[in-house]
Amino acid sequence: MTNEQYYELIKPYEDVSQVMLTKLEILNHSIYSKDTGKPIHHIQNRIKDKKSIEGKLERLALTDSVMNAKDHLMDIAGIRVICYFPEEIYDLVQCLKRQADLIVIKESDYIKNPKKSGYRSFHIVFGVPIHCLDAMEYYPVEVQFRTLSMDFWASMEHRICYKKEYDDKDRVSREMQQYAMALELIESRFEQQLKDRQMQ
């Protein structure tokens, strides 16, 4: 894939990413309540760079063509939404699912079903339409929803464990699982405190 091909490839993904960011900002304002505040703490977004696209296609045993990237990669456009509590994540996901112009391509709920490592998050790939002069085409955007504690754990796990080999890998893995459970407990206690205050 040449640089020119890459920049041509990512143009529609930049467009659909912007569409999704706008939808999320609107939801953040419209779901807002004086008692609970806005559900979104912050949003991060990125377009996969050329090297990452080529690396992922190689891992899939595919050539690094534009067509393979379009046909096989669902995460060229990626958005990470950081919320305060899991309930807010599910509210946002349901609101997005009700929008008629979006289609759900794939979803994975790692909040209700955490990975063995302790990783928790909600991943969903939406198909977002792009209208041209004489056609309309859906492009995928992967949206990852995390709470602050989920994002903290994932960031630290990445920093400590990514591409590193440990002699005591099992011990490190058990500790990371314990930290995930501890953070989940703290998060649930904060959420309960908020609910108790709203009932007063």
Short mmCIF file of C-alpha atoms in Angstrom, two decimals:
data_model
loop_
_atom_site.label_atom_id
_atom_site.label_comp_id
_atom_site.label_asym_id
_atom_site.label_seq_id
_atom_site.Cartn_x
_atom_site.Cartn_y
_atom_site.Cartn_z
CA MET A 1 0.00 0.00 0.00
CA THR A 2 1.49 3.32 -1.03
CA ASN A 3 1.20 6.47 1.06
CA GLU A 4 -1.19 7.90 -1.54
CA GLN A 5 -3.40 4.80 -1.35
CA TYR A 6 -3.40 4.99 2.44
CA TYR A 7 -4.49 8.63 2.54
CA GLU A 8 -7.23 7.93 0.00
CA LEU A 9 -8.36 4.88 2.01
CA ILE A 10 -8.77 6.73 5.31
CA LYS A 11 -10.78 9.72 4.01
CA PRO A 12 -14.25 8.12 4.50
CA TYR A 13 -13.16 6.69 7.86
CA GLU A 14 -12.25 10.19 9.02
CA ASP A 15 -15.74 11.31 7.92
CA VAL A 16 -17.64 8.54 9.73
CA SER A 17 -15.50 9.05 12.82
CA GLN A 18 -16.56 12.69 12.88
CA VAL A 19 -20.21 11.69 12.46
CA MET A 20 -19.98 9.34 15.46
CA LEU A 21 -18.17 11.93 17.59
CA THR A 22 -20.97 14.42 16.89
CA LYS A 23 -23.63 11.85 17.79
CA LEU A 24 -21.86 11.09 21.08
CA GLU A 25 -21.49 14.78 21.97
CA ILE A 26 -25.20 15.34 21.32
CA LEU A 27 -26.12 12.34 23.48
CA ASN A 28 -23.84 13.58 26.23
CA HIS A 29 -25.83 16.82 26.36
CA SER A 30 -29.26 15.27 25.92
CA ILE A 31 -28.84 12.53 28.56
CA TYR A 32 -27.50 15.14 30.98
CA SER A 33 -29.34 15.53 34.27
CA LYS A 34 -28.68 17.93 37.14
CA ASP A 35 -28.58 15.02 39.59
CA THR A 36 -26.13 12.75 37.79
CA GLY A 37 -24.27 15.06 35.42
CA LYS A 38 -23.14 14.21 31.92
CA PRO A 39 -22.40 10.50 31.40
CA ILE A 40 -19.21 10.97 29.34
CA HIS A 41 -16.00 11.94 31.10
CA HIS A 42 -13.96 12.21 27.90
CA ILE A 43 -13.62 10.81 24.39
CA GLN A 44 -10.54 9.70 22.46
CA ASN A 45 -10.44 8.90 18.77
CA ARG A 46 -7.90 7.75 16.23
CA ILE A 47 -7.53 6.56 12.65
CA LYS A 48 -5.28 3.51 12.32
CA ASP A 49 -1.95 4.48 10.83
CA LYS A 50 -0.51 2.83 7.73
CA LYS A 51 1.96 0.66 9.65
CA SER A 52 -0.77 -0.65 11.99
CA ILE A 53 -3.06 -1.50 9.07
CA GLU A 54 -0.28 -3.35 7.28
CA GLY A 55 0.70 -5.18 10.48
CA LYS A 56 -2.84 -6.33 11.18
CA LEU A 57 -3.34 -7.53 7.61
CA GLU A 58 -0.06 -9.46 7.87
CA ARG A 59 -1.28 -11.13 11.10
CA LEU A 60 -4.43 -12.11 9.20
CA ALA A 61 -2.23 -13.62 6.46
CA LEU A 62 -3.49 -11.06 3.94
CA THR A 63 -1.67 -8.78 1.54
CA ASP A 64 -1.62 -5.10 2.45
CA SER A 65 -4.04 -3.98 -0.29
CA VAL A 66 -6.66 -1.26 0.08
CA MET A 67 -9.38 -3.81 -0.75
CA ASN A 68 -8.26 -6.17 2.03
CA ALA A 69 -8.17 -3.29 4.50
CA LYS A 70 -11.74 -2.28 3.58
CA ASP A 71 -13.06 -5.86 3.56
CA HIS A 72 -11.37 -7.27 6.67
CA LEU A 73 -10.62 -4.47 9.15
CA MET A 74 -13.41 -3.14 11.35
CA ASP A 75 -11.24 -0.83 13.45
CA ILE A 76 -9.62 1.57 10.98
CA ALA A 77 -11.72 4.25 12.68
CA GLY A 78 -11.72 3.87 16.46
CA ILE A 79 -13.37 5.84 19.25
CA ARG A 80 -12.96 5.29 22.99
CA VAL A 81 -15.66 6.71 25.25
CA ILE A 82 -14.84 7.00 28.95
CA CYS A 83 -17.86 7.16 31.25
CA TYR A 84 -18.20 7.21 35.02
CA PHE A 85 -20.33 4.08 35.58
CA PRO A 86 -21.37 0.96 33.63
CA GLU A 87 -25.06 1.93 33.67
CA GLU A 88 -24.20 5.04 31.66
CA ILE A 89 -22.39 2.91 29.09
CA TYR A 90 -25.46 0.75 28.54
CA ASP A 91 -27.69 3.84 28.28
CA LEU A 92 -25.44 5.34 25.59
CA VAL A 93 -25.22 2.06 23.65
CA GLN A 94 -29.02 1.71 23.64
CA CYS A 95 -29.46 5.30 22.49
CA LEU A 96 -27.06 4.73 19.60
CA LYS A 97 -28.76 1.45 18.65
CA ARG A 98 -32.08 3.29 18.33
CA GLN A 99 -30.68 5.68 15.71
CA ALA A 100 -32.10 4.54 12.38
CA ASP A 101 -29.09 5.52 10.27
CA LEU A 102 -26.67 3.29 12.23
CA ILE A 103 -26.35 -0.47 11.87
CA VAL A 104 -24.71 -2.77 14.42
CA ILE A 105 -22.06 -4.93 12.77
CA LYS A 106 -20.58 -6.58 15.87
CA GLU A 107 -20.62 -6.18 19.64
CA SER A 108 -18.76 -7.74 22.56
CA ASP A 109 -19.74 -7.11 26.17
CA TYR A 110 -16.61 -7.54 28.28
CA ILE A 111 -18.28 -5.78 31.21
CA LYS A 112 -20.75 -8.58 31.92
CA ASN A 113 -18.27 -11.13 30.58
CA PRO A 114 -14.74 -9.90 31.43
CA LYS A 115 -11.75 -11.42 29.68
CA LYS A 116 -9.68 -13.89 31.68
CA SER A 117 -7.05 -11.18 32.20
CA GLY A 118 -9.57 -8.99 34.03
CA TYR A 119 -10.14 -6.67 31.06
CA ARG A 120 -13.56 -5.02 31.08
CA SER A 121 -15.06 -2.87 28.34
CA PHE A 122 -17.96 -2.76 25.88
CA HIS A 123 -16.93 -2.97 22.22
CA ILE A 124 -19.38 -2.26 19.42
CA VAL A 125 -18.81 -1.73 15.71
CA PHE A 126 -21.34 0.53 14.02
CA GLY A 127 -21.84 0.86 10.29
CA VAL A 128 -22.13 4.58 9.55
CA PRO A 129 -23.44 5.78 6.17
CA ILE A 130 -21.49 8.12 3.94
CA HIS A 131 -23.51 9.77 1.19
CA CYS A 132 -21.74 10.70 -2.04
CA LEU A 133 -23.19 12.34 -5.15
CA ASP A 134 -24.72 9.16 -6.56
CA ALA A 135 -24.26 6.51 -3.87
CA MET A 136 -24.31 5.65 -0.18
CA GLU A 137 -21.91 3.28 1.56
CA TYR A 138 -21.56 2.13 5.16
CA TYR A 139 -18.16 2.30 6.83
CA PRO A 140 -17.35 0.68 10.20
CA VAL A 141 -16.41 2.57 13.34
CA GLU A 142 -15.33 0.61 16.40
CA VAL A 143 -16.49 2.27 19.62
CA GLN A 144 -15.02 1.10 22.93
CA PHE A 145 -16.91 2.14 26.06
CA ARG A 146 -15.09 2.05 29.39
CA THR A 147 -15.56 3.52 32.81
CA LEU A 148 -12.73 5.50 34.40
CA SER A 149 -11.68 2.49 36.47
CA MET A 150 -11.78 0.15 33.45
CA ASP A 151 -9.64 2.58 31.49
CA PHE A 152 -7.18 2.96 34.37
CA TRP A 153 -6.80 -0.82 34.65
CA ALA A 154 -6.42 -1.31 30.88
CA SER A 155 -3.83 1.46 30.64
CA MET A 156 -1.78 0.07 33.52
CA GLU A 157 -2.06 -3.52 32.26
CA HIS A 158 -0.84 -2.38 28.85
CA ARG A 159 2.07 -0.50 30.40
CA ILE A 160 3.10 -3.39 32.65
CA CYS A 161 2.40 -6.43 30.48
CA TYR A 162 2.36 -5.47 26.78
CA LYS A 163 5.07 -7.32 24.82
CA LYS A 164 6.89 -8.20 28.04
CA GLU A 165 7.91 -11.64 29.24
CA TYR A 166 7.97 -12.47 32.95
CA ASP A 167 9.43 -15.51 34.67
CA ASP A 168 6.44 -15.39 37.05
CA LYS A 169 3.79 -14.68 34.41
CA ASP A 170 1.07 -16.58 36.30
CA ARG A 171 1.60 -14.50 39.44
CA VAL A 172 1.48 -11.24 37.47
CA SER A 173 -1.70 -12.43 35.74
CA ARG A 174 -3.37 -13.30 39.07
CA GLU A 175 -2.42 -9.91 40.51
CA MET A 176 -3.87 -8.08 37.51
CA GLN A 177 -7.13 -10.03 37.91
CA GLN A 178 -7.24 -9.07 41.61
CA TYR A 179 -6.68 -5.40 40.77
CA ALA A 180 -9.53 -5.57 38.23
CA MET A 181 -11.88 -7.01 40.86
CA ALA A 182 -10.82 -4.43 43.44
CA LEU A 183 -11.45 -1.56 41.01
CA GLU A 184 -14.84 -3.01 40.07
CA LEU A 185 -15.78 -3.10 43.77
CA ILE A 186 -14.66 0.51 44.31
CA GLU A 187 -16.57 1.60 41.22
CA SER A 188 -19.78 -0.09 42.41
CA ARG A 189 -19.47 1.58 45.83
CA PHE A 190 -19.07 5.01 44.24
CA GLU A 191 -22.10 4.30 42.06
CA GLN A 192 -24.15 3.28 45.10
CA GLN A 193 -23.10 6.45 46.94
CA LEU A 194 -24.33 8.52 44.00
CA LYS A 195 -27.66 6.71 43.95
CA ASP A 196 -28.06 7.13 47.72
CA ARG A 197 -27.44 10.88 47.43
CA GLN A 198 -30.03 11.18 44.67
CA MET A 199 -32.64 9.53 46.88
CA GLN A 200 -32.08 11.93 49.77
#
